[in-house]
Amino acid sequence: MLTHLVKKIPNSALRFGRLPILIPKMPNNNWKPVQYATASACPATEGKPHDHSFHFKIERLFATGMVPLFPASLFIHNPLMDYALAVAISLHCYWGFDAVSSDYAKPLGFKEESVKFIRLGVFLVSLSMFVGLLRFNYNDVGITKAFEMIWAL
């Protein structure tokens, strides 16, 4: 009986994540799909203050923007490229280490207060890295020229 029902589910419903909600017909007890629901791994959080989907989209756009930035930095040596690299590297490292610390610190048995201090440490290390890269760009040759000098050795 179930295989007969599965054959009636359209392929488009399965491709787009819609699963049939089955409700029995009362007189003859046959099951038919009567309504489609959207399957989702997380509840809808639109408009709530802790909506992480927007942050995830920004991270993905930023990571996609970094793909042409690094090869371009091999050929373009100017302060604008140096500062763009400083921002990109610092933000990428901060978002990555913050995600690791928030995802894995709690399952390892750290308390909520300890997790906050760990994340504060990640922020301070990332901030000091950003300030160090800015100082290196301002007081020295810059990130792009430094990599060119390293590869020239």
mmCIF file of C-alpha atoms in Angstrom, residues 5-87:
data_model
loop_
_atom_site.group_PDB
_atom_site.id
_atom_site.type_symbol
_atom_site.label_atom_id
_atom_site.label_comp_id
_atom_site.label_asym_id
_atom_site.label_seq_id
_atom_site.Cartn_x
_atom_site.Cartn_y
_atom_site.Cartn_z
ATOM 1 C CA LEU A 5 1.316 5.915 -2.481
ATOM 2 C CA VAL A 6 4.970 6.728 -3.155
ATOM 3 C CA LYS A 7 4.452 6.286 -6.880
ATOM 4 C CA LYS A 8 1.834 9.043 -6.791
ATOM 5 C CA ILE A 9 4.190 11.633 -5.250
ATOM 6 C CA PRO A 10 5.433 13.886 -8.073
ATOM 7 C CA ASN A 11 9.191 14.111 -8.587
ATOM 8 C CA SER A 12 9.105 17.891 -8.334
ATOM 9 C CA ALA A 13 7.864 17.590 -4.755
ATOM 10 C CA LEU A 14 10.841 15.445 -3.843
ATOM 11 C CA ARG A 15 13.332 17.653 -5.683
ATOM 12 C CA PHE A 16 12.274 20.863 -3.979
ATOM 13 C CA GLY A 17 12.071 19.436 -0.451
ATOM 14 C CA ARG A 18 8.288 19.337 -0.185
ATOM 15 C CA LEU A 19 7.044 16.254 1.582
ATOM 16 C CA PRO A 20 3.424 15.139 1.403
ATOM 17 C CA ILE A 21 1.318 15.269 4.525
ATOM 18 C CA LEU A 22 -0.890 12.224 4.409
ATOM 19 C CA ILE A 23 -4.448 12.379 5.706
ATOM 20 C CA PRO A 24 -6.701 9.322 5.471
ATOM 21 C CA LYS A 25 -10.009 9.535 3.722
ATOM 22 C CA MET A 26 -12.627 8.516 6.230
ATOM 23 C CA PRO A 27 -14.984 6.191 4.287
ATOM 24 C CA ASN A 28 -12.580 3.741 2.613
ATOM 25 C CA ASN A 29 -9.346 4.331 4.607
ATOM 26 C CA ASN A 30 -7.149 5.131 1.552
ATOM 27 C CA TRP A 31 -4.176 7.442 2.104
ATOM 28 C CA LYS A 32 -3.596 10.257 -0.376
ATOM 29 C CA PRO A 33 -1.323 13.279 -0.327
ATOM 30 C CA VAL A 34 -3.525 16.299 0.186
ATOM 31 C CA GLN A 35 -1.126 19.029 1.229
ATOM 32 C CA TYR A 36 2.553 19.833 0.794
ATOM 33 C CA ALA A 37 4.808 21.210 3.502
ATOM 34 C CA THR A 38 8.276 22.651 3.063
ATOM 35 C CA ALA A 39 10.938 20.607 4.817
ATOM 36 C CA SER A 40 13.453 22.725 6.688
ATOM 37 C CA ALA A 41 16.324 21.903 9.014
ATOM 38 C CA CYS A 42 15.697 24.946 11.187
ATOM 39 C CA PRO A 43 12.613 26.907 12.155
ATOM 40 C CA ALA A 44 11.801 30.180 10.448
ATOM 41 C CA THR A 45 13.572 33.043 12.211
ATOM 42 C CA GLU A 46 12.747 35.994 10.009
ATOM 43 C CA GLY A 47 12.942 39.285 11.841
ATOM 44 C CA LYS A 48 14.306 37.801 15.042
ATOM 45 C CA PRO A 49 17.465 39.360 16.514
ATOM 46 C CA HIS A 50 19.487 36.107 16.346
ATOM 47 C CA ASP A 51 18.908 35.323 12.697
ATOM 48 C CA HIS A 52 22.182 33.688 11.652
ATOM 49 C CA SER A 53 21.184 33.111 8.039
ATOM 50 C CA PHE A 54 21.965 36.743 7.138
ATOM 51 C CA HIS A 55 25.406 36.455 8.763
ATOM 52 C CA PHE A 56 26.028 33.200 6.875
ATOM 53 C CA LYS A 57 25.093 34.859 3.564
ATOM 54 C CA ILE A 58 27.467 37.758 4.259
ATOM 55 C CA GLU A 59 30.274 35.306 5.073
ATOM 56 C CA ARG A 60 29.682 33.385 1.838
ATOM 57 C CA LEU A 61 29.623 36.585 -0.250
ATOM 58 C CA PHE A 62 32.777 37.772 1.486
ATOM 59 C CA ALA A 63 34.541 34.443 0.890
ATOM 60 C CA THR A 64 33.491 34.546 -2.762
ATOM 61 C CA GLY A 65 34.903 38.060 -3.039
ATOM 62 C CA MET A 66 38.213 36.865 -1.588
ATOM 63 C CA VAL A 67 38.691 34.372 -4.439
ATOM 64 C CA PRO A 68 39.749 37.021 -7.009
ATOM 65 C CA LEU A 69 41.355 39.250 -4.355
ATOM 66 C CA PHE A 70 44.342 37.015 -3.627
ATOM 67 C CA PRO A 71 45.429 36.403 -7.239
ATOM 68 C CA ALA A 72 44.928 40.098 -7.989
ATOM 69 C CA SER A 73 47.217 40.984 -5.089
ATOM 70 C CA LEU A 74 50.082 39.207 -6.861
ATOM 71 C CA PHE A 75 49.944 41.760 -9.676
ATOM 72 C CA ILE A 76 48.604 44.914 -8.013
ATOM 73 C CA HIS A 77 50.921 46.476 -5.438
ATOM 74 C CA ASN A 78 49.353 49.556 -3.915
ATOM 75 C CA PRO A 79 48.125 50.639 -0.475
ATOM 76 C CA LEU A 80 44.470 50.051 -1.358
ATOM 77 C CA MET A 81 45.174 46.387 -2.102
ATOM 78 C CA ASP A 82 47.255 46.090 1.081
ATOM 79 C CA TYR A 83 44.456 47.453 3.252
ATOM 80 C CA ALA A 84 41.837 45.335 1.469
ATOM 81 C CA LEU A 85 43.944 42.260 2.204
ATOM 82 C CA ALA A 86 44.329 43.308 5.844
ATOM 83 C CA VAL A 87 40.556 43.590 6.251
#
